[in-house]
Short mmCIF file of C-alpha atoms and ligand atoms in Angstrom, two decimals:
data_model
loop_
_atom_site.label_atom_id
_atom_site.label_comp_id
_atom_site.label_asym_id
_atom_site.label_seq_id
_atom_site.Cartn_x
_atom_site.Cartn_y
_atom_site.Cartn_z
CA UNK A 98 0.00 0.00 -0.01
CA UNK A 99 1.07 3.54 -0.61
CA UNK A 100 0.05 6.63 1.24
CA UNK A 101 0.12 8.79 -1.84
CA UNK A 102 -0.38 7.82 -5.47
CA UNK A 103 2.77 7.85 -7.56
CA UNK A 104 3.46 10.82 -9.76
CA UNK A 105 3.14 10.05 -13.45
CA UNK A 106 6.57 10.44 -15.04
CA UNK A 107 5.30 10.68 -18.60
CA UNK A 108 2.09 11.28 -20.49
CA UNK A 109 -0.44 14.10 -20.46
CA UNK A 110 -0.70 14.18 -16.67
CA UNK A 111 3.02 14.48 -16.06
CA UNK A 112 4.38 17.71 -14.60
CA UNK A 113 6.35 19.71 -17.15
CA UNK A 114 8.50 21.65 -14.78
CA UNK A 115 10.70 23.44 -17.27
CA UNK A 116 7.79 25.22 -18.86
CA UNK A 117 6.45 26.44 -15.57
CA UNK A 118 7.78 29.61 -14.06
CA UNK A 119 8.82 29.51 -10.43
CA UNK A 120 6.18 29.71 -7.75
CA UNK A 121 7.47 33.12 -6.77
CA UNK A 122 7.27 34.58 -10.26
CA UNK A 123 3.87 33.06 -10.85
CA UNK A 124 2.67 34.66 -7.67
CA UNK A 125 4.07 38.01 -8.65
CA UNK A 126 2.52 37.73 -12.09
CA UNK A 127 -0.93 36.97 -10.81
CA UNK A 128 -0.71 39.71 -8.23
CA UNK A 129 0.28 42.36 -10.71
CA UNK A 130 -2.36 41.41 -13.21
CA UNK A 131 -5.18 40.90 -10.74
CA UNK A 132 -4.67 44.37 -9.31
CA UNK A 133 -5.17 45.85 -12.75
CA UNK A 134 -8.18 43.68 -13.54
CA UNK A 135 -9.84 43.99 -10.19
CA UNK A 136 -11.68 47.13 -11.13
CA UNK A 137 -15.20 46.10 -10.00
CA UNK A 138 -16.72 48.05 -12.88
CA UNK A 139 -15.17 45.63 -15.37
CA UNK A 140 -15.55 42.25 -13.77
CA UNK A 141 -18.14 39.62 -13.11
CA UNK A 142 -18.76 38.32 -9.60
CA UNK A 143 -15.57 37.05 -8.06
CA UNK A 144 -13.20 38.35 -5.47
CA UNK A 145 -9.57 38.79 -4.81
CA UNK A 146 -8.24 37.51 -1.56
CA UNK A 147 -4.93 37.54 0.20
CA UNK A 148 -3.70 33.98 0.55
CA UNK A 149 -2.67 32.86 4.01
CA UNK A 150 -2.36 29.11 3.92
CA UNK A 151 -2.49 26.36 1.30
CA UNK A 152 -2.02 22.64 2.02
CA UNK A 153 -0.34 20.36 -0.50
CA UNK A 154 -2.39 17.41 -1.69
CA UNK A 155 -1.71 14.53 -4.06
CA UNK A 156 -4.50 15.69 -6.36
CA UNK A 157 -2.62 18.90 -7.01
CA UNK A 158 -0.63 17.84 -10.07
CA UNK A 159 -0.82 19.95 -13.20
CA UNK A 160 -2.08 18.93 -16.62
CA UNK A 161 -2.02 22.31 -18.38
CA UNK A 162 0.76 24.85 -18.13
CA UNK A 163 1.46 27.57 -17.34
CA UNK A 164 -0.87 27.17 -14.43
CA UNK A 165 -0.94 28.22 -10.79
CA UNK A 166 -1.56 25.22 -8.56
CA UNK A 167 -3.13 25.10 -5.11
CA UNK A 168 -6.72 23.87 -4.83
CA UNK A 169 -7.29 24.09 -1.08
CA UNK A 170 -6.60 26.99 1.17
CA UNK A 171 -7.86 29.89 3.21
CA UNK A 172 -7.32 33.61 3.25
CA UNK A 173 -8.77 37.08 3.69
CA UNK A 174 -10.98 38.81 1.12
CA UNK A 175 -9.45 41.97 -0.30
CA UNK A 176 -12.08 42.99 -2.83
CA UNK A 177 -15.24 41.65 -4.45
CA UNK A 178 -17.06 42.06 -7.75
CA UNK A 179 -20.21 44.21 -8.01
CA UNK A 180 -22.73 41.37 -7.68
CA UNK A 181 -21.04 39.49 -4.86
CA UNK A 182 -23.17 39.47 -1.72
CA UNK A 183 -21.99 36.37 0.13
CA UNK A 184 -18.60 37.69 1.26
CA UNK A 185 -17.12 41.14 1.79
CA UNK A 186 -13.65 42.63 2.10
CA UNK A 187 -12.08 41.61 5.39
CA UNK A 188 -13.94 38.30 5.61
CA UNK A 189 -11.90 35.22 6.41
CA UNK A 190 -12.75 32.44 3.97
CA UNK A 191 -11.94 28.85 3.12
CA UNK A 192 -12.05 27.55 -0.43
CA UNK A 193 -14.32 25.12 -2.26
CA UNK A 194 -12.72 23.85 -5.46
CA UNK A 195 -16.01 22.85 -7.09
CA UNK A 196 -18.06 26.07 -7.08
CA UNK A 197 -21.55 24.89 -8.02
CA UNK A 198 -23.17 26.76 -10.90
CA UNK A 199 -26.60 26.06 -9.42
CA UNK A 200 -28.40 25.33 -12.70
CA UNK A 201 -26.81 22.34 -14.47
CA UNK A 202 -28.32 18.87 -14.34
CA UNK A 203 -26.17 17.80 -11.39
CA UNK A 204 -26.84 20.98 -9.39
CA UNK A 205 -30.56 20.68 -10.12
CA UNK A 206 -30.46 17.19 -8.62
CA UNK A 207 -28.68 18.50 -5.50
CA UNK A 208 -25.37 16.84 -6.41
CA UNK A 209 -23.41 20.05 -6.28
CA UNK A 210 -20.02 18.32 -6.03
CA UNK A 211 -20.60 16.90 -9.52
CA UNK A 212 -21.49 20.30 -11.05
CA UNK A 213 -21.07 19.88 -14.81
CA UNK A 214 -20.22 23.51 -15.44
CA UNK A 215 -17.53 23.50 -12.79
CA UNK A 216 -16.10 20.24 -14.18
CA UNK A 217 -15.86 21.69 -17.68
CA UNK A 218 -14.29 24.98 -16.59
CA UNK A 219 -11.91 23.22 -14.25
CA UNK A 220 -10.72 21.04 -17.12
CA UNK A 221 -10.13 24.16 -19.20
CA UNK A 222 -8.29 25.89 -16.38
CA UNK A 223 -10.76 28.78 -16.38
CA UNK A 224 -13.15 30.41 -13.94
CA UNK A 225 -16.89 29.73 -14.17
CA UNK A 226 -17.38 32.45 -16.79
CA UNK A 227 -14.81 30.80 -19.07
CA UNK A 228 -12.07 33.40 -18.57
CA UNK A 229 -8.71 33.43 -16.84
CA UNK A 230 -7.79 36.33 -14.55
CA UNK A 231 -4.16 35.28 -14.38
CA UNK A 232 -1.40 36.42 -16.70
CA UNK A 233 2.36 36.49 -16.80
CA UNK A 234 4.18 39.80 -16.90
CA UNK A 235 4.55 39.43 -20.69
CA UNK A 236 0.76 39.09 -21.07
CA UNK A 237 0.58 35.34 -21.66
CA UNK A 238 -2.46 33.72 -20.14
CA UNK A 239 -2.02 31.50 -17.09
CA UNK A 240 -4.49 28.71 -16.30
CA UNK A 241 -6.34 28.53 -13.02
CA UNK A 242 -6.32 25.28 -11.11
CA UNK A 243 -9.65 24.10 -9.77
CA UNK A 244 -10.79 27.76 -9.48
CA UNK A 245 -8.48 28.40 -6.53
CA UNK A 246 -4.79 28.62 -7.55
CA UNK A 247 -3.69 29.57 -4.06
CA UNK A 248 0.01 28.77 -4.30
CA UNK A 249 0.31 32.53 -4.58
CA UNK A 250 0.20 35.59 -2.40
CA UNK A 251 -3.12 36.64 -3.95
CA UNK A 252 -5.71 34.86 -6.06
CA UNK A 253 -9.01 35.47 -7.83
CA UNK A 254 -11.79 32.94 -7.31
CA UNK A 255 -15.52 32.68 -8.02
CA UNK A 256 -17.71 33.88 -5.18
CA UNK A 257 -19.17 30.37 -5.00
CA UNK A 258 -15.70 29.07 -4.08
CA UNK A 259 -15.46 31.24 -0.96
CA UNK A 260 -16.93 30.01 2.30
CA UNK A 261 -17.00 32.40 5.21
CA UNK A 262 -15.23 31.02 8.28
CA UNK A 263 -16.23 31.41 11.91
CA UNK A 264 -14.14 33.45 14.31
CA UNK A 265 -11.62 31.52 16.34
CA UNK A 266 -10.38 29.26 13.56
CA UNK A 267 -6.80 30.08 12.53
CA UNK A 268 -6.43 30.28 8.75
CA UNK A 269 -3.55 27.80 8.65
CA UNK A 270 -5.92 25.19 10.11
CA UNK A 271 -8.89 26.33 8.04
CA UNK A 272 -6.78 25.75 4.93
CA UNK A 273 -7.15 22.02 5.52
CA UNK A 274 -10.93 21.98 5.40
CA UNK A 275 -11.61 22.51 1.72
CA UNK A 276 -10.19 19.24 0.43
CA UNK A 277 -9.01 16.54 2.83
CA UNK A 278 -11.46 17.20 5.66
CA UNK A 279 -14.56 17.71 3.50
CA UNK A 280 -13.62 14.64 1.46
CA UNK A 281 -12.82 12.36 4.37
CA UNK A 282 -15.81 13.34 6.48
CA UNK A 283 -18.15 13.39 3.48
CA UNK A 284 -17.07 9.91 2.42
CA UNK A 285 -18.34 8.59 5.73
CA UNK A 286 -21.38 10.80 6.18
CA UNK A 287 -22.63 11.25 2.60
CA UNK A 288 -21.20 8.50 0.41
CA UNK A 289 -21.26 5.55 2.80
CA UNK A 290 -23.78 6.87 5.35
CA UNK A 291 -22.15 4.92 8.15
CA UNK A 292 -24.64 4.05 10.89
CA UNK A 293 -24.06 3.69 14.62
CA UNK A 294 -22.28 0.47 15.47
CA UNK A 295 -21.30 -0.46 11.92
CA UNK A 296 -17.78 -1.67 11.20
CA UNK A 297 -15.34 0.31 9.11
CA UNK A 298 -11.93 -0.37 7.55
CA UNK A 299 -9.80 2.52 6.31
CA UNK A 300 -7.00 1.55 3.93
CA UNK A 301 -4.41 4.33 3.70
CA UNK A 302 -4.09 6.74 6.63
CA UNK A 303 -2.67 9.81 4.93
CA UNK A 304 -4.21 13.25 4.63
CA UNK A 305 -7.62 11.87 3.60
CA UNK A 306 -7.72 8.56 5.41
CA UNK A 307 -7.09 10.12 8.82
CA UNK A 308 -10.14 12.28 8.35
CA UNK A 309 -12.14 9.22 7.33
CA UNK A 310 -11.12 7.64 10.64
CA UNK A 311 -12.16 10.74 12.59
CA UNK A 312 -15.50 10.91 10.77
CA UNK A 313 -16.18 7.23 11.42
CA UNK A 314 -15.66 7.92 15.09
CA UNK A 315 -18.00 10.92 14.91
CA UNK A 316 -20.60 8.77 13.13
CA UNK A 317 -20.58 6.22 15.93
CA UNK A 318 -18.95 3.36 14.05
CA UNK A 319 -18.11 0.30 16.14
CA UNK A 320 -14.95 -1.32 14.83
CA UNK A 321 -12.68 1.18 13.05
CA UNK A 322 -9.71 -0.69 11.58
CA UNK A 323 -6.90 1.44 10.18
CA UNK A 324 -4.53 -0.06 7.61
CA UNK A 325 -1.26 1.50 6.43
CA UNK A 326 2.37 0.67 5.82
CA UNK A 327 3.58 3.47 8.08
CA UNK A 328 3.61 3.06 11.86
CA UNK A 329 3.50 6.83 12.45
CA UNK A 330 0.32 7.20 10.41
CA UNK A 331 -1.25 4.26 12.20
CA UNK A 332 -0.43 5.93 15.51
CA UNK A 333 -2.20 9.08 14.32
CA UNK A 334 -5.17 6.93 13.26
CA UNK A 335 -5.39 5.42 16.73
CA UNK A 336 -5.30 8.94 18.23
CA UNK A 337 -8.19 9.89 15.93
CA UNK A 338 -10.42 7.06 17.01
CA UNK A 339 -9.34 3.91 15.21
CA UNK A 340 -9.99 0.87 17.40
CA UNK A 341 -7.40 -1.30 15.68
CA UNK A 342 -4.32 -0.71 13.53
CA UNK A 343 -2.99 -3.12 10.93
CA UNK A 344 0.52 -2.54 9.62
CA UNK A 345 0.42 -3.97 6.11
CA UNK A 346 4.20 -3.99 5.91
CA UNK A 347 4.26 -6.68 8.60
CA UNK A 348 1.18 -8.75 7.97
CA UNK A 349 -1.43 -9.72 5.39
CA UNK A 350 -3.83 -6.77 5.68
CA UNK A 351 -6.89 -8.57 4.31
CA UNK A 352 -6.44 -11.59 6.56
CA UNK A 353 -5.90 -9.34 9.59
CA UNK A 354 -9.01 -7.26 8.93
CA UNK A 355 -11.13 -10.36 8.33
CA UNK A 356 -9.82 -11.91 11.56
CA UNK A 357 -10.75 -8.77 13.51
CA UNK A 358 -14.15 -8.18 11.93
CA UNK A 359 -15.39 -11.18 10.01
CA UNK A 360 -15.84 -8.70 7.15
CA UNK A 361 -16.64 -5.01 7.51
CA UNK A 362 -19.76 -3.05 6.61
CA UNK A 363 -17.77 -0.25 4.93
CA UNK A 364 -14.24 -0.27 3.52
CA UNK A 365 -12.68 3.07 2.54
CA UNK A 366 -9.79 3.04 0.09
CA UNK A 367 -7.79 6.24 0.50
CA UNK A 368 -4.69 5.35 -1.48
CA UNK A 369 -5.72 5.26 -5.13
CA UNK A 370 -4.17 2.04 -6.39
CA UNK A 371 -5.80 -1.05 -7.93
CA UNK A 372 -4.18 -3.35 -5.35
CA UNK A 373 -5.63 -1.42 -2.40
CA UNK A 374 -9.03 -1.11 -4.08
CA UNK A 375 -8.98 -4.89 -4.37
CA UNK A 376 -8.09 -5.13 -0.67
CA UNK A 377 -11.04 -2.89 0.19
CA UNK A 378 -13.29 -5.26 -1.78
CA UNK A 379 -11.79 -8.34 -0.15
CA UNK A 380 -12.44 -7.18 3.45
CA UNK A 381 -16.19 -6.64 2.86
CA UNK A 382 -18.90 -8.75 4.33
CA UNK A 383 -21.80 -9.75 2.03
CA UNK A 384 -23.98 -6.77 1.17
CA UNK A 385 -21.27 -4.29 2.16
CA UNK A 386 -19.71 -1.46 0.14
CA UNK A 387 -16.16 -0.42 -0.68
CA UNK A 388 -15.81 3.35 -1.15
CA UNK A 389 -12.89 4.52 -3.28
CA UNK A 390 -11.73 7.90 -2.03
CA UNK A 391 -8.15 7.70 -3.32
CA UNK A 392 -7.21 9.35 -6.61
CA UNK A 393 -6.16 6.60 -9.01
CA UNK A 394 -3.59 7.36 -11.73
CA UNK A 395 -5.10 7.64 -15.18
CA UNK A 396 -5.27 4.50 -17.25
CA UNK A 397 -5.34 1.86 -14.53
CA UNK A 398 -8.03 -0.83 -14.35
CA UNK A 399 -9.34 -2.67 -11.31
CA UNK A 400 -10.09 -6.38 -11.49
CA UNK A 401 -12.70 -7.90 -9.18
CA UNK A 402 -14.04 -11.45 -8.88
CA UNK A 403 -17.38 -11.06 -10.65
CA UNK A 404 -18.95 -14.04 -8.93
CA UNK A 405 -18.79 -12.13 -5.62
CA UNK A 406 -21.37 -9.69 -6.98
CA UNK A 407 -23.82 -12.42 -6.06
CA UNK A 408 -23.17 -11.53 -2.44
CA UNK A 409 -24.37 -7.98 -3.20
CA UNK A 410 -21.03 -6.40 -2.48
CA UNK A 411 -20.70 -2.92 -4.02
CA UNK A 412 -17.84 -0.75 -5.21
CA UNK A 413 -18.60 2.97 -5.16
CA UNK A 414 -16.66 6.06 -6.08
CA UNK A 415 -16.47 9.17 -3.96
CA UNK A 416 -15.62 12.65 -5.19
CA UNK A 417 -15.20 15.56 -2.80
CA UNK A 418 -17.04 13.70 -0.08
CA UNK A 419 -20.26 13.66 -2.15
CA UNK A 420 -20.80 16.91 -0.29
CA UNK A 421 -22.60 20.19 -0.66
CA UNK A 422 -19.22 21.70 0.11
CA UNK A 423 -20.09 25.35 0.77
CA UNK A 424 -22.57 24.18 3.42
CA UNK A 425 -20.52 21.37 4.91
CA UNK A 426 -17.22 23.24 5.00
CA UNK A 427 -18.83 25.89 7.20
CA UNK A 428 -20.31 23.26 9.50
CA UNK A 429 -16.99 21.45 9.80
CA UNK A 430 -15.31 24.74 10.64
CA UNK A 431 -17.78 25.15 13.51
CA UNK A 432 -16.91 21.64 14.77
CA UNK A 433 -13.22 22.49 14.77
CA UNK A 434 -13.83 25.72 16.70
CA UNK A 435 -15.94 23.78 19.20
CA UNK A 436 -13.05 21.38 19.74
CA UNK A 437 -15.01 18.39 18.49
CA UNK A 438 -12.95 17.79 15.35
CA UNK A 439 -9.16 18.06 15.27
CA UNK A 440 -7.61 18.66 11.89
CA UNK A 441 -4.16 20.14 12.39
CA UNK A 442 -2.52 17.02 13.81
CA UNK A 443 -2.19 15.71 10.26
CA UNK A 444 0.20 18.57 9.47
CA UNK A 445 3.77 17.35 9.49
CA UNK A 446 5.41 20.38 7.82
CA UNK A 447 4.89 24.10 7.32
CA UNK A 448 6.62 25.81 4.44
CA UNK A 449 6.41 28.89 2.22
CA UNK A 450 6.11 29.40 -1.55
CA UNK A 451 9.77 28.54 -2.09
CA UNK A 452 9.35 25.22 -0.27
CA UNK A 453 6.53 23.87 -2.41
CA UNK A 454 8.62 21.79 -4.82
CA UNK A 455 10.33 20.14 -1.86
CA UNK A 456 6.94 19.47 -0.29
CA UNK A 457 5.68 17.82 -3.48
CA UNK A 458 8.78 15.61 -3.33
CA UNK A 459 7.80 14.46 0.17
CA UNK A 460 4.27 13.80 -1.06
CA UNK A 461 5.53 11.64 -3.93
CA UNK A 462 7.79 9.69 -1.58
CA UNK A 463 5.00 9.23 0.97
CA UNK A 464 6.96 11.11 3.65
CA UNK A 465 5.11 13.05 6.33
CA UNK A 466 1.37 13.56 6.16
CA UNK A 467 0.39 17.11 5.18
CA UNK A 468 2.42 20.19 4.38
CA UNK A 469 0.86 23.66 4.52
CA UNK A 470 2.39 26.50 2.57
CA UNK A 471 1.98 29.63 4.66
CA UNK A 472 2.14 32.87 2.66
CA UNK A 473 1.53 35.29 5.52
CA UNK A 474 2.34 33.80 8.94
CA UNK A 475 0.74 36.68 10.80
CA UNK A 476 -2.73 36.53 9.21
CA UNK A 477 -2.57 32.72 9.06
CA UNK A 478 -1.85 32.66 12.82
CA UNK A 479 0.65 29.91 12.04
CA UNK A 480 2.66 28.56 14.96
CA UNK A 481 6.28 29.65 15.11
CA UNK A 482 7.20 26.04 15.65
CA UNK A 483 5.05 23.23 14.32
CA UNK A 484 6.65 20.85 16.78
CA UNK A 485 5.51 23.00 19.71
CA UNK A 486 2.03 23.34 18.28
CA UNK A 487 1.57 19.61 17.83
CA UNK A 488 3.12 18.87 21.22
CA UNK A 489 0.57 21.14 22.88
CA UNK A 490 -2.20 18.99 21.43
CA UNK A 491 -0.90 15.71 22.74
CA UNK A 492 -3.47 14.08 24.94
CA UNK A 493 -6.32 15.70 23.09
CA UNK A 494 -5.75 14.38 19.59
CA UNK A 495 -8.65 12.80 17.82
CA UNK A 496 -12.32 13.53 18.18
CA UNK A 497 -13.73 14.85 21.42
ZN1 ZN B 607 -6.63 18.13 -2.24
ZN1 ZN B 608 -23.82 23.04 -11.76
#
């Protein structure tokens, strides 16, 4: 098992580093241009915000360049377009990387996370209105990434991507909510709908899987079996509410989970590899469901024993926690402020714009759990020392 999917080294999804300008120059370019274009008389609803924190996530690899990455983050609104009423300058906001258009077939059915308009514009690297607000100093257009592009000191996003945050939640922690937390919690609450007392297995305890564990605890699951290759991540999973930990580098994970549970009601795959998807299938009891949360590299197939469909096992995908993200992100922020959901203990590193390439290297190698790029330590309320911050939380990790 791997804690992060491998980076494609070739093909259309592979990073093309030489054609991308440095993070610093990209940030400067977007800042310069957005100031000029932020005249509210010229622009459609959107706002410019000062970036404070942006976590790195394995789904943050580029396909189109030049492009500014960063699809999850938090910051402070600097200015808004003329028709924006949901946020105002000075508001602290977290980001939703699927801003629902509100009128496509998916939105009409209440499946906002599958918004067809957002999917199309995201693929194009544009905002919802089909335009880019980012340019290099020489005028060349720069693609947005999932409407957010917050590996920068400032960014321009659709109003529907901005979710107002409650007081008392530091921005460096809030930056985690818009991807890993919403996805992990939503997988349990919305996709699987785990009921009290049901058994859960979580395969892969990285940035998403740990939130799946916490959400399973919140949902009242009985057995919560965490599986990973990394003892440190398993320790974090136990802190977050896992009842058992299986180290797949030492033992047969499927056999161990079956011995503990006799087959689980819900298996969550948070790695993104065919082998671990198959493991999630193999630990199910009859009638149970495996939820694939991990992002699988393009072009891979998953083989399953078709005869086992007779036992009414199911395999189900999960995107963005099957969530109405603007609503659920705000609710999760309230839970964090209330001390009922801990999110920052998954953060193993803090860095700045210049440290992003190194952080992606750690992600590819499966080292650490989450890195947050802090653009403005003061507004992000980032701890001077991550070690001290995490140490202060010892004894209260997990879900209250
Ligand atoms: Zn992400
Ligand atoms: Zn839509």
